[in-house]
XYZ file of C-alpha atoms in Angstrom:
493
model
C -95.341 -37.111 153.061
C -96.772 -36.593 149.576
C -93.599 -35.165 148.026
C -91.504 -38.087 149.254
C -94.070 -40.635 148.086
C -94.180 -39.002 144.647
C -90.393 -39.049 144.358
C -90.116 -42.678 145.398
C -92.937 -43.896 143.147
C -92.288 -41.860 139.980
C -89.839 -43.407 137.504
C -87.093 -41.117 136.252
C -88.366 -41.276 132.663
C -91.805 -40.090 133.738
C -90.402 -37.313 135.906
C -88.146 -35.988 133.152
C -90.875 -36.040 130.510
C -93.272 -33.929 132.584
C -91.861 -30.710 131.111
C -93.503 -31.640 127.796
C -96.921 -31.524 129.452
C -96.545 -28.246 131.344
C -95.694 -24.676 130.421
C -92.540 -23.729 132.375
C -93.358 -20.008 132.077
C -96.820 -20.620 133.525
C -95.223 -22.601 136.335
C -92.879 -19.717 137.132
C -95.835 -17.331 137.166
C -97.702 -19.599 139.581
C -94.615 -19.771 141.808
C -94.455 -15.975 141.849
C -98.045 -15.644 143.058
C -97.549 -18.289 145.736
C -94.362 -16.651 147.028
C -95.913 -13.171 146.930
C -98.822 -14.447 149.017
C -96.900 -16.517 151.560
C -93.372 -15.104 152.010
C -93.289 -11.892 154.114
C -89.906 -10.698 152.853
C -90.882 -11.041 149.203
C -94.134 -9.170 149.719
C -92.184 -6.307 151.307
C -89.691 -6.430 148.431
C -92.517 -6.079 145.916
C -94.057 -3.210 147.901
C -90.710 -1.395 147.907
C -90.588 -1.709 144.120
C -94.210 -0.699 143.578
C -95.302 -4.097 142.265
C -98.924 -5.206 142.693
C -98.928 -9.020 142.475
C -102.461 -9.009 141.081
C -101.221 -7.064 138.051
C -98.671 -9.761 137.159
C -100.684 -11.984 134.804
C -98.532 -12.910 131.819
C -95.014 -14.185 131.115
C -94.179 -10.676 129.907
C -95.309 -9.278 133.273
C -93.156 -11.882 135.020
C -90.130 -10.914 132.921
C -90.555 -7.313 134.083
C -90.386 -8.196 137.795
C -87.425 -6.795 139.738
C -84.447 -9.126 140.050
C -83.536 -10.305 143.536
C -79.992 -10.953 144.758
C -78.375 -12.022 147.975
C -77.529 -8.375 148.692
C -80.845 -6.692 147.904
C -83.081 -9.407 149.317
C -81.632 -12.310 151.287
C -79.288 -10.323 153.539
C -81.845 -7.568 154.206
C -84.467 -9.702 155.926
C -84.655 -11.969 158.983
C -84.303 -15.602 158.027
C -87.850 -16.475 159.124
C -89.349 -13.800 156.857
C -87.651 -15.420 153.861
C -89.570 -18.651 154.487
C -93.194 -19.427 153.700
C -95.530 -18.121 156.354
C -92.573 -16.547 158.133
C -91.877 -19.952 159.695
C -88.256 -21.072 159.573
C -89.281 -24.049 161.713
C -91.035 -25.478 158.647
C -87.527 -26.352 157.436
C -85.617 -29.150 159.134
C -82.091 -28.425 157.837
C -79.897 -25.362 157.432
C -76.833 -25.036 155.194
C -74.233 -22.281 155.399
C -72.291 -20.373 152.774
C -69.463 -17.904 153.363
C -69.794 -14.199 152.625
C -67.189 -11.646 151.602
C -66.683 -10.545 155.206
C -66.612 -14.079 156.553
C -70.133 -13.659 157.965
C -72.171 -16.696 156.910
C -75.447 -16.785 155.016
C -77.969 -19.403 156.138
C -80.084 -21.436 153.718
C -82.871 -23.475 155.342
C -84.545 -26.366 153.531
C -86.919 -29.264 154.099
C -86.835 -32.833 152.836
C -89.318 -31.808 150.129
C -86.836 -29.172 148.935
C -84.139 -31.838 148.574
C -86.144 -34.021 146.209
C -85.806 -31.923 143.004
C -82.065 -31.884 143.713
C -82.051 -35.633 144.348
C -83.583 -35.982 140.882
C -80.443 -34.408 139.396
C -78.329 -36.992 141.219
C -80.704 -39.695 140.015
C -80.263 -38.540 136.432
C -76.469 -38.785 136.761
C -76.462 -42.117 138.575
C -79.034 -43.653 136.213
C -78.137 -42.198 132.820
C -74.357 -41.896 133.170
C -73.399 -44.600 135.675
C -76.223 -47.162 135.182
C -76.471 -47.381 138.950
C -79.956 -48.856 138.666
C -78.250 -52.128 137.695
C -74.812 -51.833 139.317
C -73.944 -52.123 142.990
C -72.526 -48.679 143.696
C -70.439 -47.298 146.544
C -70.992 -43.527 146.719
C -68.065 -41.869 148.510
C -68.883 -38.316 149.620
C -65.635 -36.322 149.446
C -67.157 -32.880 149.947
C -66.483 -31.184 153.278
C -68.910 -32.326 155.950
C -70.479 -30.028 158.513
C -72.792 -27.076 158.001
C -71.520 -26.298 154.478
C -73.887 -27.284 151.736
C -71.847 -29.811 149.758
C -71.308 -32.825 151.970
C -74.546 -33.150 153.894
C -76.778 -32.252 150.940
C -75.001 -34.764 148.704
C -75.322 -37.438 151.367
C -79.050 -36.784 151.722
C -79.623 -36.987 147.962
C -77.699 -40.233 147.582
C -79.693 -41.768 150.421
C -82.933 -40.695 148.735
C -81.818 -42.735 145.711
C -81.063 -45.722 147.916
C -84.533 -45.396 149.461
C -85.984 -45.447 145.944
C -84.425 -48.832 145.334
C -81.110 -48.054 143.677
C -78.386 -50.449 144.931
C -76.366 -47.527 146.292
C -74.445 -47.559 149.565
C -73.214 -44.212 150.886
C -70.055 -43.594 152.911
C -68.983 -40.162 154.132
C -65.251 -39.692 154.696
C -65.588 -36.032 153.722
C -62.411 -34.328 152.554
C -60.100 -36.464 154.697
C -57.828 -38.173 152.177
C -56.594 -40.910 154.490
C -60.174 -41.821 155.374
C -61.143 -41.784 151.682
C -58.374 -44.268 150.875
C -59.370 -46.460 153.801
C -63.044 -46.754 152.876
C -62.449 -47.034 149.130
C -59.769 -49.718 149.406
C -61.612 -51.710 152.078
C -65.161 -51.403 150.713
C -64.709 -50.716 147.004
C -63.931 -54.285 145.882
C -67.343 -55.408 147.166
C -69.131 -53.179 144.630
C -69.472 -53.020 140.861
C -68.338 -49.397 140.802
C -67.158 -46.609 143.110
C -68.415 -43.038 142.693
C -66.284 -40.254 144.163
C -68.249 -37.043 144.753
C -66.284 -33.836 145.392
C -64.714 -30.672 144.030
C -62.629 -31.279 140.879
C -59.184 -30.245 142.164
C -59.685 -32.181 145.381
C -60.703 -35.347 143.544
C -57.654 -35.018 141.303
C -55.492 -34.615 144.398
C -57.049 -37.779 145.857
C -56.439 -39.703 142.638
C -52.847 -38.506 142.246
C -52.013 -39.104 145.909
C -53.477 -42.591 145.627
C -51.356 -43.354 142.568
C -48.271 -42.160 144.427
C -49.181 -44.573 147.240
C -49.561 -47.455 144.819
C -53.359 -47.473 144.515
C -54.570 -49.128 141.306
C -57.801 -47.280 140.604
C -58.853 -49.149 137.451
C -60.256 -52.333 139.092
C -62.507 -50.160 141.281
C -64.287 -48.771 138.178
C -64.182 -45.190 139.414
C -66.853 -42.639 138.435
C -66.736 -38.954 139.350
C -69.437 -36.459 140.345
C -68.087 -32.929 140.592
C -69.358 -29.460 141.440
C -68.223 -25.931 142.030
C -65.719 -25.240 139.259
C -65.251 -25.040 135.521
C -62.638 -27.484 134.232
C -61.236 -28.223 130.794
C -61.873 -31.322 128.703
C -58.123 -31.921 128.795
C -58.487 -32.092 132.575
C -61.333 -34.614 132.252
C -59.251 -36.746 129.885
C -56.173 -36.643 132.112
C -58.033 -37.573 135.293
C -60.028 -40.194 133.425
C -56.851 -41.846 132.164
C -55.483 -41.998 135.708
C -58.487 -43.936 137.001
C -58.745 -46.168 133.933
C -61.822 -44.511 132.434
C -62.744 -45.730 128.963
C -66.013 -43.801 128.444
C -65.447 -40.080 129.049
C -69.050 -39.171 128.224
C -70.349 -41.579 130.871
C -67.696 -41.846 133.576
C -67.913 -38.340 135.038
C -70.511 -35.614 135.445
C -70.410 -32.104 136.809
C -73.294 -30.543 138.730
C -74.259 -26.891 138.459
C -75.516 -25.657 141.785
C -75.135 -23.272 144.679
C -75.826 -23.076 148.380
C -78.655 -20.696 147.457
C -80.664 -23.232 145.482
C -79.094 -26.668 145.516
C -78.338 -28.341 142.188
C -79.905 -26.575 139.212
C -78.611 -28.725 136.357
C -76.209 -31.542 135.599
C -73.890 -32.759 132.911
C -75.273 -35.622 130.870
C -73.615 -37.970 128.380
C -75.108 -35.738 125.680
C -73.771 -32.486 127.128
C -70.317 -34.006 127.710
C -70.192 -35.211 124.105
C -71.065 -31.701 122.941
C -68.492 -30.064 125.191
C -65.743 -32.418 124.067
C -66.505 -31.597 120.443
C -66.468 -27.869 121.177
C -63.151 -28.168 123.038
C -61.583 -29.093 119.723
C -63.550 -26.556 117.717
C -63.068 -23.131 119.323
C -64.759 -21.532 116.312
C -67.928 -23.477 117.045
C -67.701 -22.734 120.773
C -67.411 -19.022 120.104
C -70.348 -19.141 117.704
C -72.512 -20.850 120.325
C -71.397 -19.019 123.464
C -69.884 -15.756 122.258
C -66.591 -16.101 124.129
C -63.169 -17.628 123.631
C -63.478 -19.869 126.665
C -65.447 -23.039 127.203
C -68.231 -22.867 129.788
C -69.707 -25.627 131.869
C -72.576 -27.095 129.832
C -75.407 -28.889 131.617
C -79.007 -29.858 130.997
C -81.848 -28.932 133.312
C -85.475 -29.808 133.944
C -87.611 -26.753 133.082
C -90.476 -28.182 135.107
C -88.311 -27.939 138.239
C -86.217 -24.799 137.668
C -87.041 -21.844 135.433
C -84.034 -20.142 133.830
C -83.807 -16.769 132.135
C -80.912 -14.966 130.509
C -80.634 -11.235 131.152
C -77.722 -9.164 129.874
C -75.422 -12.173 129.905
C -76.417 -13.120 133.447
C -78.424 -16.145 134.538
C -81.609 -15.757 136.556
C -83.548 -18.652 137.982
C -86.801 -19.205 139.822
C -87.579 -22.239 141.919
C -88.933 -23.808 145.072
C -86.723 -24.040 148.138
C -86.810 -23.420 151.871
C -86.156 -19.832 150.812
C -88.146 -19.752 147.548
C -86.541 -17.513 144.951
C -88.133 -15.637 142.048
C -85.924 -14.171 139.314
C -82.857 -14.642 141.479
C -79.424 -13.627 140.205
C -76.626 -15.806 141.573
C -74.197 -13.591 139.640
C -73.288 -16.388 137.265
C -72.666 -15.352 133.679
C -74.039 -17.652 131.007
C -77.136 -18.438 128.994
C -79.690 -21.030 127.909
C -80.366 -23.081 124.781
C -83.482 -25.002 123.863
C -82.617 -28.594 122.995
C -83.695 -28.215 119.368
C -81.713 -25.002 118.972
C -78.551 -26.634 120.308
C -78.920 -29.634 118.002
C -79.517 -27.369 115.009
C -76.487 -25.224 115.826
C -74.268 -28.296 116.098
C -75.648 -29.703 112.856
C -74.433 -26.525 111.204
C -70.918 -27.634 112.143
C -71.530 -31.171 110.901
C -71.770 -32.720 114.361
C -74.480 -34.924 115.863
C -73.575 -35.693 119.497
C -76.033 -38.577 119.679
C -73.703 -40.600 117.459
C -71.088 -40.434 120.222
C -73.365 -42.128 122.749
C -74.050 -45.725 123.661
C -77.741 -45.942 122.805
C -80.487 -43.611 123.981
C -79.570 -43.500 127.665
C -78.303 -40.029 128.502
C -79.699 -38.365 125.355
C -82.789 -36.731 126.842
C -84.449 -33.822 125.063
C -83.930 -31.329 127.873
C -82.783 -27.711 127.473
C -79.221 -26.628 128.148
C -77.732 -23.974 130.392
C -74.127 -22.849 129.971
C -72.187 -21.255 132.808
C -68.933 -19.315 132.628
C -68.783 -18.751 136.376
C -69.303 -15.948 138.802
C -69.744 -12.552 137.188
C -68.809 -10.803 140.421
C -65.298 -10.555 141.843
C -64.995 -14.006 143.399
C -62.928 -16.933 142.198
C -63.713 -20.553 142.992
C -60.918 -22.769 144.324
C -61.603 -26.334 145.513
C -65.244 -25.226 145.621
C -64.539 -22.333 147.995
C -65.625 -18.865 146.905
C -62.645 -16.584 147.545
C -63.214 -12.864 147.781
C -60.741 -10.044 147.154
C -61.827 -8.668 150.516
C -60.271 -11.744 152.144
C -56.984 -11.408 150.266
C -56.510 -7.692 150.830
C -56.369 -8.274 154.583
C -53.304 -10.447 154.073
C -51.359 -7.806 152.167
C -52.321 -5.064 154.605
C -50.379 -6.682 157.447
C -47.119 -5.340 158.934
C -44.183 -6.818 157.105
C -46.017 -6.678 153.780
C -47.970 -3.445 153.590
C -44.793 -1.338 153.716
C -43.690 -2.372 150.200
C -46.940 -2.936 148.264
C -49.571 -0.593 146.827
C -52.533 -2.716 147.927
C -53.421 -3.769 144.394
C -53.367 -7.427 143.383
C -54.873 -9.833 140.851
C -56.387 -13.077 142.116
C -56.939 -16.041 139.811
C -56.985 -19.826 139.720
C -54.523 -21.372 137.280
C -53.571 -24.868 136.178
C -50.042 -26.209 136.419
C -48.321 -28.508 133.959
C -50.078 -31.546 135.434
C -53.535 -29.901 135.353
C -53.333 -29.220 139.082
C -55.186 -26.101 140.154
C -53.368 -23.517 142.234
C -54.200 -20.090 143.616
C -52.228 -17.274 141.994
C -51.920 -13.792 143.488
C -50.017 -11.154 141.530
C -49.169 -8.250 143.862
C -48.136 -4.738 142.823
C -44.963 -3.436 144.438
C -44.869 0.135 145.666
C -42.854 2.537 143.465
C -39.138 2.007 143.943
C -39.554 -1.334 145.723
C -37.960 -4.528 144.428
C -38.905 -8.187 144.490
C -37.218 -10.934 146.478
C -37.942 -14.507 147.471
C -38.288 -13.423 151.104
C -40.958 -10.900 150.153
C -42.861 -13.425 148.025
C -42.859 -15.892 150.897
C -43.958 -13.252 153.406
C -46.900 -12.195 151.237
C -47.932 -15.806 150.597
C -47.839 -16.673 154.311
C -49.882 -13.629 155.246
C -52.502 -14.169 152.530
C -52.908 -17.839 153.464
C -53.152 -17.063 157.179
C -55.956 -14.570 156.707
C -57.829 -16.625 154.127
C -57.922 -19.449 156.657
C -59.053 -17.038 159.365
C -61.720 -15.187 157.385
C -63.136 -17.677 154.900
C -64.752 -20.794 156.352
C -65.147 -22.402 152.927
C -61.427 -21.966 152.222
C -60.625 -23.326 155.680
C -62.803 -26.414 155.285
C -62.704 -27.167 151.556
C -59.081 -26.540 150.557
C -56.564 -29.190 151.696
C -53.794 -27.781 153.852
C -51.168 -28.604 151.251
C -53.016 -26.629 148.567
C -53.762 -23.438 150.507
C -50.559 -21.475 150.012
C -50.933 -19.094 147.060
C -48.219 -18.674 144.480
C -47.336 -15.010 144.788
C -45.771 -13.028 141.973
C -44.483 -9.502 142.594
C -44.765 -6.996 139.757
C -43.466 -3.443 139.497
C -45.823 -0.525 140.016
C -47.777 0.196 136.859
C -46.955 -3.166 135.280
C -48.758 -2.979 131.914
C -50.059 -6.556 132.013
C -51.553 -6.531 135.506
C -51.601 -2.940 136.762
C -51.883 -0.601 133.744
C -52.085 3.070 134.557
C -55.302 4.948 133.925
C -57.487 1.825 133.851
C -59.990 0.767 136.503
C -58.335 -2.084 138.352
C -59.947 -5.536 138.469
C -58.906 -7.695 141.393
C -59.781 -11.051 139.819
C -59.299 -12.817 136.525
C -61.232 -15.768 135.251
C -59.538 -18.711 133.512
C -58.531 -17.582 130.059
C -59.336 -13.991 130.984
């Protein structure tokens, strides 16, 4: 297979310098014409919007194309029609993501579709972890099964092993006892151990291990994370607990979705920048326009084409379901490499001075991500919808003393542990009690487990129960009168 041969034979440096030789906008335009010609659903979508593909000739024409979303495109067409030639059988794997009603969305892919994503893993393992020269045990701690995280990660790590990296993959999934067993039994035979999972779950693994007497430091732990924004204080705390001495190199977060795989990844350079900005909120606000710190990653513009539109990220790229100007509903933006370096220089900071040589300092553009711009929150990598939570407070024994309004958010405790917070509005004249808080929490948890397969499979049983707070009707902080109610809050929001 040509794509596999090219991946295996092309050095990382050559692959990541290709963007200098191609015009990413021209590549996106070529992708558009290919998808318009070969994907039945996209051709119908263009017809519905009065778009003649032949008239789309320039980057400006491309930028005027209608935006596609899961709702207006993916969910409206049979799965086969979303694939090239209307042939879902051209894909050999299907991943699943949860929807707001609990009905899954299916994302088919082929081995060729995995390779651009495997390149992101290669960049992390090579540039951050030096896994080209270190015997590495890769421990997949994402949930296994039809969900995208575990199986996709496993496939990508095995692609790296096939390329010649001394990487051995083991897949305990999100079973903590099995993670401890494989890490403690196998880890000492390797130069380093990489744990791959959702940030709060990995922290739970690390803290539980410490409580059981596990000494993480001799195992030379590295972390690959996805799914959630975390603070640099969190990175420092978790790093200290595993004996990390190089925060820019010992962990990396991936930016990706079930829709498209991994779109970008943290690098030593981006981590150095983010750690500087964590201590300079004035600089962070100047760069990103908000008083909160986004995830900051670099991406390969020859593989994925990003646009920023009204504070929302759009991307175009190859996949089993190829997507053109697709909105994942993530808020954020993009920076050219030179623009980012110039902006930082204005604050007297050169991140390259924080690095150990040139490895990890590639001249790739940046994308920053604040998180979902819709009404979901992400907890242990599971997208949680207000529609799931409302079912829990509409049950007998709860619905009699609440209004139906609530605010859902993910918070951090004193030890940087994430927890799910639900603030519920009491009906007029009703009072709070511990019994009522417990009843609401039990009901919300029960129906989240029932309705949301990601919550059920990603969130450890001991972390599922929300912390419920009951507030009086019209509470000015959470339920002000005369204001359109928002059912979720983002960190720092």
